[in-house]
Amino acid sequence: MDDRLRTLLDARLNADLSRRRFIQGAAGLTTLTVLGLAPGSAGAAGGALGGPLNFLGYDGEQATNVAGPFLSQNNIQLNASFTSSADEALTRFMTGGRGSLDLFSVNKDFQSTVLDAGTELFLPLDMSRIPNAAGLFTAFKDAPWLVRDGNTYGVPLIWGNSPCVWNPEKWDGVPDRYTDFADPKFKGELVLLDDPFGNICLFAKSIGASGLGRLTQDELNRSLEALIAIKPNIVTLGTGFGDMADVLIRGDASIGIGGWAYQLVIAKEKGVTLVAGSPKIDDTLFWSDAYAIAVDAPNIDNAYAFIDYVTSAESNAALATELGSGCTVEAAYDLLTPDSQALYDYAGVRQPGGGILGTQPSLLPPQQAEGDIVGVEAWIEAWQTFKAA
């Protein structure tokens, strides 16, 4: 196994996982279930459906509620297992899972890293069996992180970003750069996630690093210095997006850095108004997750039909709503509520070449140093230095 594939950064991707679990456990949330859609009895290429469908991925992306009618009417038993880190899909596949795994949901940077390394894990997709994928936003058609040598290896299901979230009664916006949060006026006002990788990437953007996940020691040091400079203004480090939202809702802090737009919805349900946006110069980070089929999937017809069903406009809108994320199917946008539409700026995903998602450098450092590029251990050491400062 290529060591670079072990760089899926538990802390960063556990934060992603906590996003899903926060949704499922949040009080007062309404799950949107699509009823009355007409699932077929066969895959797009005529394969017979029924029996198991073995899923491994992020909790919530198995789409149990959204795909319930499809699963029931086609006698498919969804067997879902959940990842605690993104590289678990590769680990499971290579330690006895090959031939038993059907369907993955995976982060774009992980999938791109696997494909770049030429490691066997994802099946090249027969897109004629996923006709609903023709309705994807422009950025997700032939997404550069999913296409290699003319083959497509995944179908995007949701996307999002990591904005600042703040109390508009106290602030009318955020500064132009993350490094500007060192201003003493923000003392006792900031909350961040306890996440080395997301935070280092944000501040690497701010200090003008040439890459995000691929930093030299000097760039890492300067990112660390910038983080330490804002530390006097930090109230606490949230253990997850839910904890971070609670801090903002209680008023213990008034600005969250590297937050999540769905926190606005949760706050609104609790009678608190929050807004989200990004520094004008530094902007934010973006993520996207996709469905992929495992090499040697034993229930390949079920996998294809499931992906096609969940990629319908109705299903995609329902899943995006349930997971507080951006939809990937263009027609799904009009099915979202105004509040859901307003969570994300869709201008980028209407652009060719993957839009901002296609041009953003990978957020994943290599496991080991590669020449001048430092490895993951240096990042973890830097974060511990920040916490101890």
Short mmCIF file of C-alpha atoms in Angstrom, two decimals:
data_model
loop_
_atom_site.label_atom_id
_atom_site.label_comp_id
_atom_site.label_asym_id
_atom_site.label_seq_id
_atom_site.Cartn_x
_atom_site.Cartn_y
_atom_site.Cartn_z
CA MET A 1 0.00 0.00 0.00
CA ASP A 2 1.32 3.45 -0.93
CA ASP A 3 2.10 5.33 2.31
CA ARG A 4 0.40 8.42 0.90
CA LEU A 5 -2.88 6.59 1.19
CA ARG A 6 -2.53 6.62 4.94
CA THR A 7 -2.74 10.36 5.11
CA LEU A 8 -6.51 10.55 5.44
CA LEU A 9 -6.04 12.36 8.64
CA ASP A 10 -8.24 10.94 11.33
CA ALA A 11 -8.85 14.25 13.03
CA ARG A 12 -10.00 16.05 9.89
CA LEU A 13 -12.19 13.24 8.69
CA ASN A 14 -13.50 12.45 12.14
CA ALA A 15 -14.67 16.05 12.13
CA ASP A 16 -16.46 15.26 8.87
CA LEU A 17 -17.96 12.19 10.50
CA SER A 18 -19.07 14.21 13.51
CA ARG A 19 -20.94 16.45 11.07
CA ARG A 20 -23.13 13.52 10.06
CA ARG A 21 -23.62 12.21 13.57
CA PHE A 22 -24.45 15.69 14.82
CA ILE A 23 -27.27 15.87 12.28
CA GLN A 24 -28.71 12.54 13.29
CA GLY A 25 -28.62 13.34 16.99
CA ALA A 26 -29.67 16.99 16.94
CA ALA A 27 -32.94 17.62 18.71
CA GLY A 28 -35.78 18.99 16.66
CA LEU A 29 -34.39 18.12 13.25
CA THR A 30 -36.86 16.94 10.66
CA THR A 31 -35.75 14.16 8.36
CA LEU A 32 -36.95 14.64 4.80
CA THR A 33 -38.01 11.32 3.32
CA VAL A 34 -38.91 11.05 -0.33
CA LEU A 35 -42.04 8.96 -0.80
CA GLY A 36 -43.88 7.96 -3.90
CA LEU A 37 -40.89 7.80 -6.25
CA ALA A 38 -41.04 4.94 -8.71
CA PRO A 39 -38.08 2.60 -8.28
CA GLY A 40 -37.53 0.06 -11.00
CA SER A 41 -37.19 -3.67 -10.61
CA ALA A 42 -33.92 -3.80 -12.50
CA GLY A 43 -30.72 -1.79 -12.94
CA ALA A 44 -30.34 0.58 -15.85
CA ALA A 45 -28.61 -2.15 -17.84
CA GLY A 46 -31.21 -4.76 -16.95
CA GLY A 47 -29.47 -6.47 -14.04
CA ALA A 48 -31.78 -8.19 -11.59
CA LEU A 49 -32.13 -6.51 -8.20
CA GLY A 50 -32.59 -7.95 -4.73
CA GLY A 51 -30.52 -9.34 -1.89
CA PRO A 52 -27.67 -7.60 -0.06
CA LEU A 53 -26.04 -4.24 -0.68
CA ASN A 54 -22.93 -3.81 1.44
CA PHE A 55 -22.11 -0.15 2.16
CA LEU A 56 -19.03 1.32 3.83
CA GLY A 57 -18.78 5.07 4.32
CA TYR A 58 -19.87 8.08 6.30
CA ASP A 59 -22.77 7.72 8.70
CA GLY A 60 -25.84 9.24 7.05
CA GLU A 61 -24.64 8.79 3.48
CA GLN A 62 -26.11 5.30 3.32
CA ALA A 63 -29.34 7.30 2.74
CA THR A 64 -31.54 4.91 4.68
CA ASN A 65 -34.47 7.32 4.81
CA VAL A 66 -34.16 8.66 1.28
CA ALA A 67 -33.65 5.26 -0.35
CA GLY A 68 -36.12 3.42 1.87
CA PRO A 69 -38.84 3.02 -0.81
CA PHE A 70 -36.29 1.82 -3.38
CA LEU A 71 -34.77 -0.72 -1.00
CA SER A 72 -38.14 -2.04 0.13
CA GLN A 73 -39.72 -2.36 -3.31
CA ASN A 74 -36.67 -4.12 -4.73
CA ASN A 75 -36.10 -6.44 -1.75
CA ILE A 76 -32.60 -5.08 -1.17
CA GLN A 77 -31.09 -5.45 2.29
CA LEU A 78 -28.75 -2.55 2.96
CA ASN A 79 -25.90 -3.64 5.23
CA ALA A 80 -24.19 -0.43 6.34
CA SER A 81 -20.85 -0.08 8.09
CA PHE A 82 -19.35 3.30 8.93
CA THR A 83 -15.86 4.68 8.64
CA SER A 84 -14.05 6.43 11.47
CA SER A 85 -11.32 7.59 9.08
CA ALA A 86 -11.32 7.85 5.31
CA ASP A 87 -8.55 5.33 4.70
CA GLU A 88 -10.62 2.66 6.42
CA ALA A 89 -12.22 1.86 3.06
CA LEU A 90 -8.82 0.89 1.66
CA THR A 91 -7.81 -0.95 4.82
CA ARG A 92 -11.03 -2.98 4.85
CA PHE A 93 -10.72 -3.76 1.16
CA MET A 94 -7.12 -4.98 1.46
CA THR A 95 -7.62 -7.02 4.65
CA GLY A 96 -10.36 -9.40 3.59
CA GLY A 97 -13.04 -7.04 2.32
CA ARG A 98 -12.39 -7.55 -1.37
CA GLY A 99 -15.30 -9.46 -2.85
CA SER A 100 -17.65 -8.52 0.00
CA LEU A 101 -17.83 -4.70 -0.27
CA ASP A 102 -20.19 -3.12 -2.82
CA LEU A 103 -20.59 0.60 -2.25
CA PHE A 104 -18.42 3.31 -0.72
CA SER A 105 -19.02 6.93 0.16
CA VAL A 106 -15.66 8.70 0.15
CA ASN A 107 -14.07 12.12 0.49
CA LYS A 108 -12.75 13.74 -2.70
CA ASP A 109 -9.16 14.13 -1.51
CA PHE A 110 -8.96 10.50 -0.42
CA GLN A 111 -10.40 9.23 -3.67
CA SER A 112 -8.12 11.43 -5.75
CA THR A 113 -5.09 10.20 -3.77
CA VAL A 114 -6.04 6.56 -4.35
CA LEU A 115 -6.55 7.13 -8.06
CA ASP A 116 -3.29 9.06 -8.43
CA ALA A 117 -1.42 6.20 -6.76
CA GLY A 118 -2.96 3.65 -9.14
CA THR A 119 -4.11 1.57 -6.19
CA GLU A 120 -6.90 -0.90 -6.97
CA LEU A 121 -10.01 -0.06 -4.96
CA PHE A 122 -12.63 1.76 -7.06
CA LEU A 123 -14.36 0.25 -10.09
CA PRO A 124 -14.43 2.32 -13.30
CA LEU A 125 -18.13 3.12 -13.62
CA ASP A 126 -20.37 2.30 -16.55
CA MET A 127 -22.14 5.66 -16.60
CA SER A 128 -24.88 4.30 -18.90
CA ARG A 129 -26.10 2.46 -15.81
CA ILE A 130 -26.42 5.73 -13.87
CA PRO A 131 -28.52 7.88 -16.23
CA ASN A 132 -29.49 10.30 -13.46
CA ALA A 133 -25.82 11.36 -13.25
CA ALA A 134 -26.42 13.32 -16.45
CA GLY A 135 -28.23 15.84 -14.27
CA LEU A 136 -25.22 16.69 -12.10
CA PHE A 137 -24.07 20.29 -11.85
CA THR A 138 -21.36 21.16 -14.37
CA ALA A 139 -18.61 21.01 -11.75
CA PHE A 140 -19.49 17.42 -10.90
CA LYS A 141 -19.64 16.14 -14.48
CA ASP A 142 -16.20 14.77 -15.34
CA ALA A 143 -14.94 16.07 -11.98
CA PRO A 144 -11.12 16.06 -12.19
CA TRP A 145 -10.77 14.29 -8.84
CA LEU A 146 -12.97 11.41 -10.09
CA VAL A 147 -11.85 10.94 -13.70
CA ARG A 148 -8.67 9.20 -14.83
CA ASP A 149 -7.82 8.20 -18.41
CA GLY A 150 -11.38 8.75 -19.53
CA ASN A 151 -12.89 6.59 -16.79
CA THR A 152 -15.15 7.90 -14.02
CA TYR A 153 -14.78 6.40 -10.55
CA GLY A 154 -17.43 8.16 -8.49
CA VAL A 155 -20.70 10.07 -8.50
CA PRO A 156 -20.78 13.12 -6.17
CA LEU A 157 -23.66 13.11 -3.70
CA ILE A 158 -23.12 16.17 -1.47
CA TRP A 159 -20.64 19.00 -1.02
CA GLY A 160 -19.98 21.90 1.30
CA ASN A 161 -17.40 24.29 2.72
CA SER A 162 -15.87 25.41 6.01
CA PRO A 163 -16.98 29.02 6.53
CA CYS A 164 -16.77 31.31 9.51
CA VAL A 165 -20.02 31.39 11.50
CA TRP A 166 -20.80 34.41 13.65
CA ASN A 167 -23.34 36.36 15.68
CA PRO A 168 -24.56 39.28 13.51
CA GLU A 169 -25.62 41.25 16.58
CA LYS A 170 -21.96 41.55 17.52
CA TRP A 171 -20.16 41.53 14.15
CA ASP A 172 -21.14 42.76 10.70
CA GLY A 173 -18.64 40.42 9.04
CA VAL A 174 -15.23 38.85 9.40
CA PRO A 175 -11.79 40.22 8.53
CA ASP A 176 -10.20 39.69 5.11
CA ARG A 177 -7.67 37.13 6.35
CA TYR A 178 -7.63 34.44 9.02
CA THR A 179 -4.42 35.96 10.39
CA ASP A 180 -6.42 39.12 11.15
CA PHE A 181 -8.20 37.25 13.94
CA ALA A 182 -5.09 38.00 16.02
CA ASP A 183 -6.53 41.51 16.57
CA PRO A 184 -7.16 42.00 20.34
CA LYS A 185 -10.76 43.02 19.57
CA PHE A 186 -11.51 39.31 19.09
CA LYS A 187 -10.27 38.36 22.57
CA GLY A 188 -12.67 35.87 24.16
CA GLU A 189 -14.77 35.67 20.98
CA LEU A 190 -13.41 32.73 18.94
CA VAL A 191 -14.13 29.00 18.83
CA LEU A 192 -12.32 26.49 16.60
CA LEU A 193 -12.56 22.75 16.14
CA ASP A 194 -9.88 20.63 17.75
CA ASP A 195 -8.77 19.70 14.25
CA PRO A 196 -5.11 20.12 13.27
CA PHE A 197 -5.54 19.59 9.56
CA GLY A 198 -8.46 21.86 8.77
CA ASN A 199 -7.06 24.69 10.88
CA ILE A 200 -3.51 24.42 9.58
CA CYS A 201 -4.85 24.44 6.01
CA LEU A 202 -6.90 27.60 6.67
CA PHE A 203 -3.91 29.44 8.09
CA ALA A 204 -1.62 28.08 5.39
CA LYS A 205 -3.95 29.84 2.93
CA SER A 206 -3.66 32.98 4.97
CA ILE A 207 0.15 33.07 5.06
CA GLY A 208 0.26 32.47 1.31
CA ALA A 209 1.56 28.90 1.23
CA SER A 210 1.84 27.47 -2.26
CA GLY A 211 -0.06 24.35 -1.27
CA LEU A 212 -2.47 23.36 1.46
CA GLY A 213 -1.76 19.75 2.32
CA ARG A 214 1.75 19.92 0.91
CA LEU A 215 3.67 22.36 3.07
CA THR A 216 7.38 22.91 3.54
CA GLN A 217 8.67 23.07 7.08
CA ASP A 218 8.94 26.85 6.77
CA GLU A 219 5.31 27.13 5.61
CA LEU A 220 4.17 24.85 8.42
CA ASN A 221 6.14 26.92 10.94
CA ARG A 222 4.62 30.17 9.68
CA SER A 223 1.12 28.64 9.76
CA LEU A 224 1.75 27.56 13.35
CA GLU A 225 2.97 31.05 14.30
CA ALA A 226 -0.21 32.52 12.82
CA LEU A 227 -2.36 30.10 14.82
CA ILE A 228 -0.48 30.84 18.04
CA ALA A 229 -1.02 34.55 17.43
CA ILE A 230 -4.81 34.12 17.59
CA LYS A 231 -4.76 31.77 20.58
CA PRO A 232 -5.29 34.53 23.20
CA ASN A 233 -8.62 35.24 21.49
CA ILE A 234 -9.87 31.63 21.53
CA VAL A 235 -12.48 30.64 24.13
CA THR A 236 -12.32 26.90 23.49
CA LEU A 237 -11.67 24.19 20.93
CA GLY A 238 -14.85 22.35 20.04
CA THR A 239 -14.80 18.55 20.05
CA GLY A 240 -17.03 18.50 16.97
CA PHE A 241 -19.35 20.65 14.90
CA GLY A 242 -22.19 20.08 17.38
CA ASP A 243 -20.09 21.24 20.31
CA MET A 244 -18.90 24.23 18.30
CA ALA A 245 -22.51 25.15 17.46
CA ASP A 246 -23.53 24.88 21.11
CA VAL A 247 -20.74 27.29 22.12
CA LEU A 248 -22.01 29.84 19.58
CA ILE A 249 -25.67 29.32 20.45
CA ARG A 250 -24.96 29.80 24.18
CA GLY A 251 -23.05 32.97 23.40
CA ASP A 252 -19.83 31.76 24.98
CA ALA A 253 -18.12 32.75 21.73
CA SER A 254 -19.37 34.88 18.87
CA ILE A 255 -17.31 33.64 15.90
CA GLY A 256 -16.51 30.10 14.82
CA ILE A 257 -13.59 29.63 12.43
CA GLY A 258 -13.79 26.65 10.06
CA GLY A 259 -17.45 26.05 10.84
CA TRP A 260 -20.34 24.57 8.92
CA ALA A 261 -23.26 26.37 7.28
CA TYR A 262 -25.79 23.93 8.73
CA GLN A 263 -25.03 25.36 12.14
CA LEU A 264 -27.21 28.31 11.07
CA VAL A 265 -30.21 26.01 10.72
CA ILE A 266 -29.63 24.43 14.12
CA ALA A 267 -29.28 27.85 15.75
CA LYS A 268 -32.47 29.08 14.09
CA GLU A 269 -34.41 26.14 15.51
CA LYS A 270 -33.20 27.26 18.95
CA GLY A 271 -34.19 30.87 18.38
CA VAL A 272 -30.67 32.14 17.72
CA THR A 273 -29.55 33.92 14.56
CA LEU A 274 -26.13 33.13 13.16
CA VAL A 275 -24.70 33.98 9.74
CA ALA A 276 -21.91 32.42 7.71
CA GLY A 277 -19.30 33.80 5.34
CA SER A 278 -15.62 33.74 4.57
CA PRO A 279 -12.69 36.15 4.66
CA LYS A 280 -12.68 38.17 1.44
CA ILE A 281 -9.07 37.38 0.57
CA ASP A 282 -8.47 33.95 2.12
CA ASP A 283 -11.91 32.50 1.34
CA THR A 284 -12.63 28.99 2.70
CA LEU A 285 -12.02 25.27 2.13
CA PHE A 286 -14.37 23.00 0.19
CA TRP A 287 -15.20 19.30 0.41
CA SER A 288 -17.28 16.82 -1.56
CA ASP A 289 -18.23 13.18 -1.04
CA ALA A 290 -19.05 10.66 -3.75
CA TYR A 291 -20.49 7.19 -4.18
CA ALA A 292 -18.05 4.67 -5.63
CA ILE A 293 -18.33 0.95 -6.37
CA ALA A 294 -15.70 -1.46 -5.05
CA VAL A 295 -13.62 -3.59 -7.37
CA ASP A 296 -15.10 -7.12 -7.35
CA ALA A 297 -18.36 -5.90 -5.80
CA PRO A 298 -20.58 -9.00 -5.35
CA ASN A 299 -23.86 -7.10 -5.72
CA ILE A 300 -22.96 -4.75 -8.52
CA ASP A 301 -26.49 -4.46 -9.96
CA ASN A 302 -27.83 -3.32 -6.59
CA ALA A 303 -24.98 -0.81 -6.29
CA TYR A 304 -25.58 0.75 -9.70
CA ALA A 305 -29.33 0.97 -9.18
CA PHE A 306 -28.89 2.50 -5.71
CA ILE A 307 -26.53 5.21 -6.99
CA ASP A 308 -28.92 6.03 -9.83
CA TYR A 309 -31.90 6.25 -7.48
CA VAL A 310 -30.15 8.51 -4.98
CA THR A 311 -28.89 10.69 -7.84
CA SER A 312 -32.41 11.57 -8.96
CA ALA A 313 -33.32 15.21 -8.34
CA GLU A 314 -35.87 14.30 -5.67
CA SER A 315 -33.54 11.95 -3.80
CA ASN A 316 -30.53 14.25 -4.03
CA ALA A 317 -32.55 17.17 -2.67
CA ALA A 318 -33.78 15.01 0.19
CA LEU A 319 -30.28 13.77 1.05
CA ALA A 320 -28.78 17.27 0.91
CA THR A 321 -31.54 18.50 3.21
CA GLU A 322 -31.09 15.64 5.65
CA LEU A 323 -27.31 16.10 5.78
CA GLY A 324 -27.34 19.90 5.75
CA SER A 325 -25.15 19.94 2.67
CA GLY A 326 -25.10 21.20 -0.91
CA CYS A 327 -26.94 19.18 -3.55
CA THR A 328 -24.97 17.90 -6.55
CA VAL A 329 -27.86 17.49 -9.01
CA GLU A 330 -28.86 20.72 -10.74
CA ALA A 331 -32.61 20.06 -10.74
CA ALA A 332 -32.45 19.24 -7.03
CA TYR A 333 -31.67 22.86 -6.24
CA ASP A 334 -35.20 23.98 -7.10
CA LEU A 335 -36.58 21.34 -4.73
CA LEU A 336 -34.69 22.69 -1.72
CA THR A 337 -36.29 25.09 0.72
CA PRO A 338 -35.07 28.70 0.51
CA ASP A 339 -33.18 28.20 3.77
CA SER A 340 -31.37 25.16 2.37
CA GLN A 341 -30.58 26.97 -0.88
CA ALA A 342 -29.09 29.85 1.07
CA LEU A 343 -26.64 27.67 2.99
CA TYR A 344 -24.17 27.53 0.09
CA ASP A 345 -23.10 29.62 -2.87
CA TYR A 346 -23.85 27.48 -5.91
CA ALA A 347 -22.01 29.70 -8.37
CA GLY A 348 -18.87 27.59 -8.08
CA VAL A 349 -20.52 24.24 -8.80
CA ARG A 350 -22.08 25.67 -11.95
CA GLN A 351 -18.56 26.10 -13.40
CA PRO A 352 -16.75 23.56 -15.62
CA GLY A 353 -13.62 21.74 -14.56
CA GLY A 354 -14.85 21.09 -11.06
CA GLY A 355 -15.13 24.80 -10.25
CA ILE A 356 -13.47 25.70 -6.99
CA LEU A 357 -13.56 22.03 -5.94
CA GLY A 358 -11.43 21.18 -8.95
CA THR A 359 -8.81 23.87 -8.40
CA GLN A 360 -8.43 23.61 -4.62
CA PRO A 361 -5.19 21.81 -3.71
CA SER A 362 -5.48 18.61 -1.72
CA LEU A 363 -5.90 19.07 2.02
CA LEU A 364 -3.98 15.89 2.80
CA PRO A 365 -0.28 15.94 3.75
CA PRO A 366 1.80 12.87 2.87
CA GLN A 367 2.35 10.25 5.52
CA GLN A 368 6.11 10.65 5.23
CA ALA A 369 8.17 13.66 4.21
CA GLU A 370 8.66 13.97 0.46
CA GLY A 371 11.71 16.11 -0.17
CA ASP A 372 10.92 19.57 1.18
CA ILE A 373 7.28 18.61 1.88
CA VAL A 374 6.72 17.61 5.50
CA GLY A 375 4.63 14.63 6.51
CA VAL A 376 1.65 14.12 8.76
CA GLU A 377 3.70 13.70 11.97
CA ALA A 378 5.04 17.23 11.59
CA TRP A 379 1.47 18.54 11.33
CA ILE A 380 0.38 16.70 14.46
CA GLU A 381 3.45 17.94 16.34
CA ALA A 382 2.68 21.51 15.22
CA TRP A 383 -0.90 21.24 16.47
CA GLN A 384 0.25 19.91 19.84
CA THR A 385 2.67 22.84 20.05
CA PHE A 386 -0.25 25.20 19.34
CA LYS A 387 -2.40 23.63 22.06
CA ALA A 388 0.44 23.79 24.57
CA ALA A 389 1.38 27.39 23.76
#
